[in-house]
Coordinates of C-alpha atoms in Angstrom, one line a residue:
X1 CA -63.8 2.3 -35.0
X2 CA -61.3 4.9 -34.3
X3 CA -58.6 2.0 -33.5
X4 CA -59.6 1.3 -37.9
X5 CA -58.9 4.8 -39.2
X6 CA -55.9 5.7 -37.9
X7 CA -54.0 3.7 -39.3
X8 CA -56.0 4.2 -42.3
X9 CA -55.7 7.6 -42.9
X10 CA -51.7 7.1 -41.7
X11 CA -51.1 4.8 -44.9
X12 CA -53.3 7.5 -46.8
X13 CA -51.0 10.3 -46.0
X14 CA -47.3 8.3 -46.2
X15 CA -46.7 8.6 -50.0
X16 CA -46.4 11.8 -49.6
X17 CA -44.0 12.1 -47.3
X18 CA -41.3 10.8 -49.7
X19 CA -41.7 12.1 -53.3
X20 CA -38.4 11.5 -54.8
X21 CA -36.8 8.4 -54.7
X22 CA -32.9 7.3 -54.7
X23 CA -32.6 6.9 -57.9
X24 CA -31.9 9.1 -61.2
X25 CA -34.8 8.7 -63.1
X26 CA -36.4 9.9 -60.0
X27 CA -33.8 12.6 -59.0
X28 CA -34.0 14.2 -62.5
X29 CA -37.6 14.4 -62.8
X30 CA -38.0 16.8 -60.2
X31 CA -37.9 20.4 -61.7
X32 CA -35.5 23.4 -60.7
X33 CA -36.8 26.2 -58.5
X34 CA -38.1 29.4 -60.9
X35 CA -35.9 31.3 -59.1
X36 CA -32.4 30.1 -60.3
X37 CA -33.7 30.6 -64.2
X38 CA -34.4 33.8 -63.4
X39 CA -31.3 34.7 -61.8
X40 CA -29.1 34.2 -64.6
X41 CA -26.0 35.3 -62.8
X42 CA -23.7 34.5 -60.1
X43 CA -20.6 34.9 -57.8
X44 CA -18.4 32.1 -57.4
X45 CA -16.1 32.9 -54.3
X46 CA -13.0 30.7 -54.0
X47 CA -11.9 31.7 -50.5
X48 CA -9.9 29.5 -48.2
X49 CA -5.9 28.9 -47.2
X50 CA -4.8 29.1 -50.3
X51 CA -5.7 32.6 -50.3
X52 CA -3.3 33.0 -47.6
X53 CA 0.3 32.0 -50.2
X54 CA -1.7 33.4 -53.3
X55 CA 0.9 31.2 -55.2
X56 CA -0.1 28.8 -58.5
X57 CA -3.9 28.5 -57.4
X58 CA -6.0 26.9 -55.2
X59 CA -4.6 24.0 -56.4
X60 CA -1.2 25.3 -53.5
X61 CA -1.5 22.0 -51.4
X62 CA -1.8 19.6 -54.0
X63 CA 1.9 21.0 -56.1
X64 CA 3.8 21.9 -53.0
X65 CA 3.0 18.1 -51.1
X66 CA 1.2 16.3 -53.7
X67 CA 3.3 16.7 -57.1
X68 CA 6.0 18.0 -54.8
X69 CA 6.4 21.2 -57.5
X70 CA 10.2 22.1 -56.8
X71 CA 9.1 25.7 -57.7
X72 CA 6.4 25.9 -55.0
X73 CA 9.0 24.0 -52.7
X74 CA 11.6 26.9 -53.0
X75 CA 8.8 29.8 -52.6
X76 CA 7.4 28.4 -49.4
X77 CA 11.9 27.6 -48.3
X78 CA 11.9 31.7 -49.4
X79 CA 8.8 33.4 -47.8
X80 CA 8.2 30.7 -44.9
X81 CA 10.1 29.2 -41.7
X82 CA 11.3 26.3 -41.9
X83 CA 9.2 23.4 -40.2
X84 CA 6.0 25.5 -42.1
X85 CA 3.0 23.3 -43.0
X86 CA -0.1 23.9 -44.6
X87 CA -2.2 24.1 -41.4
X88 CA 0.1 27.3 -40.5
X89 CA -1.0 29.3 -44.0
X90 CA -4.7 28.9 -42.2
X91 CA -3.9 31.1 -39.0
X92 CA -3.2 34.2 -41.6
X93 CA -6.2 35.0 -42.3
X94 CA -20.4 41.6 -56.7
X95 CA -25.3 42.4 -60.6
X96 CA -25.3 38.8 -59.2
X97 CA -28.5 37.8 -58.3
X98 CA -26.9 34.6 -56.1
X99 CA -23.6 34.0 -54.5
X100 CA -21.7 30.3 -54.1
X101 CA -19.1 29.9 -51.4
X102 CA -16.3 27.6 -51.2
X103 CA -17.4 26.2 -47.7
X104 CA -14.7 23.1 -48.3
X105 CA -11.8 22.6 -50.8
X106 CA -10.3 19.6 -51.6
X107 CA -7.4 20.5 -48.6
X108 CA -10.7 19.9 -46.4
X109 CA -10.4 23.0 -44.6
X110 CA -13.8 23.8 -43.4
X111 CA -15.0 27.4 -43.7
X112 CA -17.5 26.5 -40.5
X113 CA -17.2 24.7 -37.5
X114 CA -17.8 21.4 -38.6
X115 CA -18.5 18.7 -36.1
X116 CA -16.1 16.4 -38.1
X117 CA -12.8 18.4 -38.9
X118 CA -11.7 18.9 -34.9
X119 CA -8.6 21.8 -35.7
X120 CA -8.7 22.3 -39.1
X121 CA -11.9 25.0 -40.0
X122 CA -11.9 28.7 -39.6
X123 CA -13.3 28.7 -36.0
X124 CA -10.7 26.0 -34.2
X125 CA -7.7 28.3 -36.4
X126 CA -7.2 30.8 -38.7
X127 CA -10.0 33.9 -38.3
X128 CA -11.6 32.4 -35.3
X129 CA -15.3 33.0 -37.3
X130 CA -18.1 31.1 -38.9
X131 CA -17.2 32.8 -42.1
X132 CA -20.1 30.5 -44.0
X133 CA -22.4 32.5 -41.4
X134 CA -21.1 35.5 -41.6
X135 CA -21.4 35.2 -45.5
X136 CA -24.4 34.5 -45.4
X137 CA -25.9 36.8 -43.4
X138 CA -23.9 39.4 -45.5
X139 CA -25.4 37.7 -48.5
X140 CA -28.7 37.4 -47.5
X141 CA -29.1 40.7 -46.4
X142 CA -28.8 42.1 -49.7
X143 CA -31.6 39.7 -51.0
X144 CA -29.1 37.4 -52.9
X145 CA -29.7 34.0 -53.2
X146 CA -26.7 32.2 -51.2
X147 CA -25.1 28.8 -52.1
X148 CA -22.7 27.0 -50.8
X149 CA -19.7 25.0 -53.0
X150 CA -18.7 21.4 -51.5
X151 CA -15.7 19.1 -52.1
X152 CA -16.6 15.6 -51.6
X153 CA -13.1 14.5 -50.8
X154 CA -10.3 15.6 -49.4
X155 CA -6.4 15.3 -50.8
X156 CA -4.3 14.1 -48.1
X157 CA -7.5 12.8 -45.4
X158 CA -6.1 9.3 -44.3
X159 CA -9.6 7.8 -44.0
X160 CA -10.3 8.6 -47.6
X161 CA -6.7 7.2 -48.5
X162 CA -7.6 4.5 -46.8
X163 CA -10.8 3.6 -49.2
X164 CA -9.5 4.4 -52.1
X165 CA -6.9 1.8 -51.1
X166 CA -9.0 -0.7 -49.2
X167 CA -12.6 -0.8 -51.1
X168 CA -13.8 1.1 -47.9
X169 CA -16.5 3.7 -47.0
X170 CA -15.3 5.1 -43.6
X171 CA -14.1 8.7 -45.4
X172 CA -17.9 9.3 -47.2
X173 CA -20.0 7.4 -43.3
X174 CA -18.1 10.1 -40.9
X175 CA -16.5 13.0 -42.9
X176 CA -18.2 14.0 -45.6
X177 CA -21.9 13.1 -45.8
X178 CA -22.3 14.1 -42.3
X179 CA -20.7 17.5 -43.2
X180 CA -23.3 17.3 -46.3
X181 CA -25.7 17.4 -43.4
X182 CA -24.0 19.7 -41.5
X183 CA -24.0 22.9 -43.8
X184 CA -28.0 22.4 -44.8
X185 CA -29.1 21.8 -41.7
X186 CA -26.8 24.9 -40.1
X187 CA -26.9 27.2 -43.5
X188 CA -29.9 26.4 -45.4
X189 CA -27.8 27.0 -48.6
X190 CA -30.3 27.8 -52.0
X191 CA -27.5 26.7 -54.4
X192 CA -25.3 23.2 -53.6
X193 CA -22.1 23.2 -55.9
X194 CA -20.7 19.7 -55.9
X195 CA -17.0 19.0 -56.7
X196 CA -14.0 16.3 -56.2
X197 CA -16.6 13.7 -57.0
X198 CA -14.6 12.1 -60.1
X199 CA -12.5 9.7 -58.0
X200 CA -15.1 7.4 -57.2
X201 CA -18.8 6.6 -58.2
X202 CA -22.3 8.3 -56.6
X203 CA -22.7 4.9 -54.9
X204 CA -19.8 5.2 -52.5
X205 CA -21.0 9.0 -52.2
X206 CA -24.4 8.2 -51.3
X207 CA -25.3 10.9 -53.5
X208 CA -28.7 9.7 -54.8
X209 CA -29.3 8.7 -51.2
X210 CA -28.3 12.6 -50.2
X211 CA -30.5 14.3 -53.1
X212 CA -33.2 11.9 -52.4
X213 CA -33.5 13.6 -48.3
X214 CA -31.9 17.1 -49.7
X215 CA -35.5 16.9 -51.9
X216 CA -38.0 15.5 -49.4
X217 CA -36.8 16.1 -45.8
X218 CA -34.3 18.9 -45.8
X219 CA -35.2 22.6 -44.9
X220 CA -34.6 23.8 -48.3
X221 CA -36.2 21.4 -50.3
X222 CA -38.6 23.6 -52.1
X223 CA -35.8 26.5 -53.0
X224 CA -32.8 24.9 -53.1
X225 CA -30.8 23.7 -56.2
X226 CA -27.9 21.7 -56.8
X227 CA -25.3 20.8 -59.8
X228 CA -24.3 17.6 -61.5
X229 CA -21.0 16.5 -59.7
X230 CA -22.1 13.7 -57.7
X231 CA -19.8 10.7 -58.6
X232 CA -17.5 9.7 -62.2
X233 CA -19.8 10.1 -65.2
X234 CA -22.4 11.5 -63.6
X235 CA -21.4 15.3 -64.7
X236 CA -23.8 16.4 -67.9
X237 CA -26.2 13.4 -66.9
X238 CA -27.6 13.6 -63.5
X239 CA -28.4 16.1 -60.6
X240 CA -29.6 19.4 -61.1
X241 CA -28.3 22.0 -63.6
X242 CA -26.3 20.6 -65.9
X243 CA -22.2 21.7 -65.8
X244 CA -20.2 19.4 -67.9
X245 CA -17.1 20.9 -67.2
X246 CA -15.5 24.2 -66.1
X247 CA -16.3 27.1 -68.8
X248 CA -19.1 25.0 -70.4
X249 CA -20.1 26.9 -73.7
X250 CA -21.9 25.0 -75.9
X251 CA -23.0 28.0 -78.2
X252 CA -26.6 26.3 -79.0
X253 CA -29.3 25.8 -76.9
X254 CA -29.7 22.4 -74.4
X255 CA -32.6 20.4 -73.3
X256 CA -31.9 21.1 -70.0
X257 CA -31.0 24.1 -67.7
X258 CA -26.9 24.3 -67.6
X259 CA -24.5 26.8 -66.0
X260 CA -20.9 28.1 -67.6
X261 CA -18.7 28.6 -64.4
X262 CA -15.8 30.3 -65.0
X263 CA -13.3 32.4 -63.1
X264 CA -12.5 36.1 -63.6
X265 CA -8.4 35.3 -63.8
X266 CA -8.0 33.7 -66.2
X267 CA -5.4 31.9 -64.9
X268 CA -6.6 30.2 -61.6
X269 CA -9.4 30.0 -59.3
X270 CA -8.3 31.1 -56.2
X271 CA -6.4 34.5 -55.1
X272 CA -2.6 35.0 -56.5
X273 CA -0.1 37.5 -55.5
X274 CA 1.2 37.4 -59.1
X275 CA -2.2 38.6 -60.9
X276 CA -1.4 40.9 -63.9
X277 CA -3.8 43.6 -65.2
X278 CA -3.8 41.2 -68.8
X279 CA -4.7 38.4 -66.5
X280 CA -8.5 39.7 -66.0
X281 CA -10.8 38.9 -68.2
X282 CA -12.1 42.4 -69.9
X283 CA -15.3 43.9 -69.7
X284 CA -15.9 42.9 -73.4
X285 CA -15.1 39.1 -72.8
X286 CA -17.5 39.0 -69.9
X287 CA -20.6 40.1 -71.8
X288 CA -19.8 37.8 -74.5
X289 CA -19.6 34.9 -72.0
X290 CA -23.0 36.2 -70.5
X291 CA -24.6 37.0 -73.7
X292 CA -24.0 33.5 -75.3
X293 CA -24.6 31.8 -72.0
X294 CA -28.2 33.1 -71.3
X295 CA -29.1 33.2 -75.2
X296 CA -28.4 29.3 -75.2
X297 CA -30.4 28.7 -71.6
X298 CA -27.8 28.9 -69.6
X299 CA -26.9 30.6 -66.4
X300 CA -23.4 32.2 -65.7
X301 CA -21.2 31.8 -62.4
X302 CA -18.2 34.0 -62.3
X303 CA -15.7 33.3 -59.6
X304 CA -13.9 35.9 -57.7
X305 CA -11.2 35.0 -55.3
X306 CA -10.4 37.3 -52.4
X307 CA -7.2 37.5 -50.8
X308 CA -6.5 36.0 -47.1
X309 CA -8.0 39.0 -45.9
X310 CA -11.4 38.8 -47.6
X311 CA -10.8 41.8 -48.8
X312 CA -11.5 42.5 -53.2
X313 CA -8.6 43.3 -55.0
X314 CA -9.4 46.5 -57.1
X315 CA -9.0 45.4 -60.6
X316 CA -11.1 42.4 -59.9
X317 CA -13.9 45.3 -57.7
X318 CA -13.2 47.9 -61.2
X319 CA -14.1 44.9 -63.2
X320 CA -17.0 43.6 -61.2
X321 CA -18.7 47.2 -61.0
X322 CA -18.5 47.9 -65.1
X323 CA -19.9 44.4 -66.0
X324 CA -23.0 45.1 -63.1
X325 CA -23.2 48.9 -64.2
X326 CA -24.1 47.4 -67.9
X327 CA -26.0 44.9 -66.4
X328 CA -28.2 47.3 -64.6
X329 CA -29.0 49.5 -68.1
X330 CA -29.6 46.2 -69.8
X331 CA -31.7 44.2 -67.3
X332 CA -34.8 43.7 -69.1
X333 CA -33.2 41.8 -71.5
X334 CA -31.5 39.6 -68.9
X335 CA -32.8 38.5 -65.8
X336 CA -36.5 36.5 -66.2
X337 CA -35.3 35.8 -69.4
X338 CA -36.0 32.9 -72.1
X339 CA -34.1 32.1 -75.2
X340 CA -35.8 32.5 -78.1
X341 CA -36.0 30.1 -81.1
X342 CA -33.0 31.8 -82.4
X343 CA -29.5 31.8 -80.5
X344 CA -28.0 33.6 -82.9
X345 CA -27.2 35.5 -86.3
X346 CA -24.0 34.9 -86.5
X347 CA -20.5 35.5 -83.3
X348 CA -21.9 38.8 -82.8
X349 CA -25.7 38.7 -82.6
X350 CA -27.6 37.1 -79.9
X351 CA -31.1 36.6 -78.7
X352 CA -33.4 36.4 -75.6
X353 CA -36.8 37.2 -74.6
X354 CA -39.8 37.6 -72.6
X355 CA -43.5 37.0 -73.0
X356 CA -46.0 40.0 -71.9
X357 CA -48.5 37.4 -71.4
X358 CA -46.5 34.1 -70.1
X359 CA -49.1 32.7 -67.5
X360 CA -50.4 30.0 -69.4
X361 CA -46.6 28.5 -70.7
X362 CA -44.3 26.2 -68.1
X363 CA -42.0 28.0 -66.1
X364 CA -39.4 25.6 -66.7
X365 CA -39.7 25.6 -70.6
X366 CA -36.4 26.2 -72.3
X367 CA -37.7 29.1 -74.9
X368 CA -39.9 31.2 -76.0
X369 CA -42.4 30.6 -78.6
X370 CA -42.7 33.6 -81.4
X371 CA -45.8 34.9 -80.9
X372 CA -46.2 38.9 -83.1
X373 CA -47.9 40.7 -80.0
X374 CA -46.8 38.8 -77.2
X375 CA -43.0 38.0 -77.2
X376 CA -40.3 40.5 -77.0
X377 CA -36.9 40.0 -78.9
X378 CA -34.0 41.4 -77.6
X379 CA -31.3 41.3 -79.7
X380 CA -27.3 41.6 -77.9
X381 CA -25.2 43.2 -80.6
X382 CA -21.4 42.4 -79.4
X383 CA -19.6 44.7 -82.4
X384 CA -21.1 47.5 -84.5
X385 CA -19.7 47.7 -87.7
X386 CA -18.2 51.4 -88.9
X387 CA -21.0 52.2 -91.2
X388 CA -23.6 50.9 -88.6
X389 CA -25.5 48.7 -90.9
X390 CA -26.6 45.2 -88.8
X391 CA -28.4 42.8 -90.7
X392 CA -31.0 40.9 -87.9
X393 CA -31.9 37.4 -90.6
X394 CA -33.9 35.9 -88.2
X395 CA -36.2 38.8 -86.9
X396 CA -38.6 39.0 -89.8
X397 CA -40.8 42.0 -89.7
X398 CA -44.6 42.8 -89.3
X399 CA -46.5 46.4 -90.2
X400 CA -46.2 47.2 -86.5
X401 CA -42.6 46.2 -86.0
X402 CA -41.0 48.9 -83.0
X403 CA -37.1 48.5 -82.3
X404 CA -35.6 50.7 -79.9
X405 CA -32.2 50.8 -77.6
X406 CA -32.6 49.1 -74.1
X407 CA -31.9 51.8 -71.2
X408 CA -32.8 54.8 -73.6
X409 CA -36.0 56.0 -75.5
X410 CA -34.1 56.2 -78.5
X411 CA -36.2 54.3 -81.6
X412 CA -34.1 52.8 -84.1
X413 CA -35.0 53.2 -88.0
X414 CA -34.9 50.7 -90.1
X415 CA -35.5 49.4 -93.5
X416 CA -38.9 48.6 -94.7
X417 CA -40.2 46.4 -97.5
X418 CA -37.7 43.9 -96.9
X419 CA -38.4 40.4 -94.8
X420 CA -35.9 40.5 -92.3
X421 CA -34.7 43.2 -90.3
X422 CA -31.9 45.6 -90.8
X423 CA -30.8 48.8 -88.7
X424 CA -28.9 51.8 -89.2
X425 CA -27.2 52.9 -86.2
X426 CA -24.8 55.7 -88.0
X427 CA -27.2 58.7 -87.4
X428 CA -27.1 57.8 -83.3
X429 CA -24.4 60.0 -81.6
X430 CA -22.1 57.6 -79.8
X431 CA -22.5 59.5 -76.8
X432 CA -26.1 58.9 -76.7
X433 CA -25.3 55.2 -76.8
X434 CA -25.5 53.5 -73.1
X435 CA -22.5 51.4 -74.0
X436 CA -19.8 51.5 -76.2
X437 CA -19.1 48.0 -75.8
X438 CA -22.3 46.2 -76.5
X439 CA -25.8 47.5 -77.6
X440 CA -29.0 45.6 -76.8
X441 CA -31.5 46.1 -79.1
X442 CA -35.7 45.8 -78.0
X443 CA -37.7 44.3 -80.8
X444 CA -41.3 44.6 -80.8
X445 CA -44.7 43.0 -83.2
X446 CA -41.6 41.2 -85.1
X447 CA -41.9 37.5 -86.8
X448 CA -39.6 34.7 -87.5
X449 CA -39.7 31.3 -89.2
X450 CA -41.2 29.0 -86.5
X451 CA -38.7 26.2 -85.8
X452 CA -37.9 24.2 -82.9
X453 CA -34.4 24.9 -81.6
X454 CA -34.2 21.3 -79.4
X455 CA -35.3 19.4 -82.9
X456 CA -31.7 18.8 -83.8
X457 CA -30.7 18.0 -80.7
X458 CA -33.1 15.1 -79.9
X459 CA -30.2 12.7 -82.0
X460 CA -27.5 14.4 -80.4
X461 CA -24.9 12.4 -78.6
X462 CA -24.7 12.9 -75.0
X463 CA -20.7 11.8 -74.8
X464 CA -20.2 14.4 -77.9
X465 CA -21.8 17.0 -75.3
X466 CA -19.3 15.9 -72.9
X467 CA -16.5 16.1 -74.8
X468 CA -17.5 19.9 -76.1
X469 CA -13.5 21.5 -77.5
X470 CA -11.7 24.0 -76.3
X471 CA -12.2 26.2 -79.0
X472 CA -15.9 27.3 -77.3
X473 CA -14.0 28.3 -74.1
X474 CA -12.9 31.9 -73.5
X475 CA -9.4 31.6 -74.9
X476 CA -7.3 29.6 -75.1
X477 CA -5.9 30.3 -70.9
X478 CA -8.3 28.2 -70.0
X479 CA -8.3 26.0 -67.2
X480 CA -9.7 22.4 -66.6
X481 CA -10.8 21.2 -63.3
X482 CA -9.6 17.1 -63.3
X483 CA -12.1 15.0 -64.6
X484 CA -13.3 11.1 -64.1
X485 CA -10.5 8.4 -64.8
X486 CA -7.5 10.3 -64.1
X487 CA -5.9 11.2 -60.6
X488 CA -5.8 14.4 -59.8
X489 CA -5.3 15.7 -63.2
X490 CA -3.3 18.7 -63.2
X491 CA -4.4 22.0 -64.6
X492 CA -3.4 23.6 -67.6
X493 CA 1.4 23.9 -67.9
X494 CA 0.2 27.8 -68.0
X495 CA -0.3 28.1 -64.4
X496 CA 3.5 26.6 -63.8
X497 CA 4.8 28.7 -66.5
X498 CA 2.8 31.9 -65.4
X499 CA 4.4 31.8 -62.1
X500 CA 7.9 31.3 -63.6
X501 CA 10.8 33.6 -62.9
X502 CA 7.9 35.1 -60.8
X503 CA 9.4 33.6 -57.3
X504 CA 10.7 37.0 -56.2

């Protein structure tokens, strides 16, 4: 009898052992950890030997012996030996509620002792340390979710060369999916940031067959999260949280959770000795970014590069401290956050919320519905106008409508008897203001028409979301990553002509 239910009750219990299967459809059905929604806000740290020359961008390696840049060529003849490589640069040596390290780059340079780059990670040269460990015990110890960025390939490996050239797989069976393995198994990274993916499909990446284990098997498959670089055209289709491109900004609301990564110099990702003051993003242009990111569903990762030594520069630390100082005044209206059914009123007006009573709605919707008692506007006002007048046309009012300043107790009047509502700001001291630079607004027992922001999308084009212009970016210094169908595209002619004349 016993010899009958064993294997019985072993067939019973097997379908559970593998929920998602190695396929999209399967992949994409399985919803993001509550966690990352609520974070809204991340680090990005582009740290590796590129630090170590600070010249152009992380992209170093690729001009100086890829493009073979005659202006990188004459700063490495000036400020190197002769005979230097790239290997020698390697023995030189944040309100976020997670933090993304570059473990790998496309130079392959592994920031741990990986099993499958012998000589060339940060233990075998360079520092001599884990530094993925070290990070992440730094990290972790200040209860921030840590993630780890990945490069699928590498620029100059001869084994990946080799496939591109020969319809092989050698590069993807002992380099990179094994290193894949390597840094969840070792790290057990919340947060895993795909890249260099657009050379060649997810088939000879064995993504799918990656996410399929990172889901069912791995030790992080009920936190972890992961982006949507895993092979050409899969970006804004498949994975996890949906990227698209570098500085994503769609300015409406998606159907799916999407993050705006962008970098806090505007001109590159990684540390340069060059960086000008009007090179940093201001304190005004990254609330904007973060306002009309988490208004529109989206989370926001803003890369910081260190220099060689690890070590902040202070504009980049000044910088960092402002944005989480306003942050920290303004958190109700930030982290846990929906959007609302309104984005917007308007460049300068934007919305999320919260529900008091939420328990019986899916964590994973997209917005908030309008409900009188229960849901909480908060309105982000980027500019005040001089006779502080704001017009709010979507926040329609009730007999118990409350509006008050976030991080004060100061109540705000404003005008009764019309439909929508409209504040007076011009009798509030500007001292008494928390910020000079943006006001949050709480709005409570308000109305609003009831319209569903993801109607309009549901005949939107998915290539036209792909495709999104330039003109939603931060300015016009913006920088592309390459993307599928071109080799190694390079980045924008501003990071050649920034370092220009800049040699000595």
């Amino acid at each position: 009898m016993s010899f009958i239910v064993v294997p019985i009750l072993f067939c019973f219990f097997l379908p559970a052992l593998s929920i998602y299967k190695p396929n999209w459809d399967s992949i994409d059905s399985r919803p993001l950890p509550n966690w990352y929604d609520e974070a809204k806000f991340g680090i990005f740290s582009h740290w590796g030997v590129y630090s170590v020359p600070a010249f152009g961008s992380e992209w170093f390696w690729w001009y100086w012996k890829g493009q073979r840049d005659a202006k990188f060529e004459r700063f490495v003849q000036k400020h190197y030996p002769n005979g230097t490589t790239y290997a020698d640069f390697a023995k030189s040596s944040s309100g976020a509620r997670y933090f993304v390290l570059t473990s790998k780059h496309h130079e392959g340079f592994t920031l741990w002792p990986s099993a499958t780059s012998w000589n060339w990670n940060a233990v075998d040269i360079g520092p001599h340390r884990d530094l993925v460990k070290a990070l992440s015990d730094s990290i972790r110890a200040q209860n921030i979710h840590f993630g780890l960025y990945f490069s699928l390939f590498d620029w100059f490996h001869p084994l990946f060369l080799n496939d591109v050239k020969k319809h092989r797989t050698d590069f993807v069976q002992t380099v990179s999916y094994p290193q894949l393995l390597e840094i969840v198994n070792g790290y057990h990274p919340e947060v895993i940031w795909s890249d260099g993916d657009w050379e060649q499909p997810d088939t000879y990446w064995r993504s799918k067959e990656f996410l399929a284990w990172l889901y069912n098997e791995s030790p992080v498959k009920e936190k972890v999260v992961v982006n949507d670089r895993w092979g050409s055209g899969i970006a804004g289709k498949h994975g996890g949280f949906l990227t698209y491109q570098d500085h994503y900004d769609p300015g409406h609301l998606l159907a799916r959770k999407w993050e705006n990564c962008l970098t806090l110099d505007k001109r590159s990702w990684g540390y340069r000795r060059y960086l000008k003051p009007s090179d940093v993003l201001s304190l005004a242009e990254l609330i904007n970014q973060l306002v009309r990111t988490i208004s529109c569903g989206g989370n926001m990762l803003l890369n910081v590069g260190p220099d060689h030594t690890g070590r902040i520069v202070p504009i980049f630390e000044q910088r960092l401290r402002e944005f989480g100082e306003w942050m920290n005044v303004n958190s109700e209206a930030i982290y846990g956050s929906k959007a609302w059914i309104h984005q917007s009123d308007g460049p300068t007006i934007w919305y999320t919320s919260q529900i008091r009573n939420a328990t019986e709605l899916s964590p994973s919707r997209m917005f908030n519905p309008q409900d009188t008692f229960n849901t909480i506007v908060y309105a982000f006002v980027l500019s005040i106008p001089r006779s502080g007048r704001i017009n709010f046309p979507s926040v329609h009012l009730s007999d118990k409508t409350v509006v008050s300043i976030v991080g004060t107790p100061i109540k705000v009047p404003y005008r009764k008897g019309g439909t929508s509502l409209s504040v007076d700001l011009s009798g509030i001291p500007w001292q008494d203001l928390p910020s000079t630079v943006s006001v949050v607004l709480k709005i409570e027992f308000a109305a609003t028409s009831h319209v569903n922001p993801l109607k309009k999308l549901a005949g939107s084009n998915e290539e036209e979301e792909e495709n999104i212009s330039e003109e939603n970016a931060i300015n016009d210094e913006k920088i592309s990553r390459p993307s599928g169908g071109r080799r190694y595209r390079q980045m924008l002619e501003l990071v050649s002509a920034a370092e220009e004349g800049e040699e000595e």
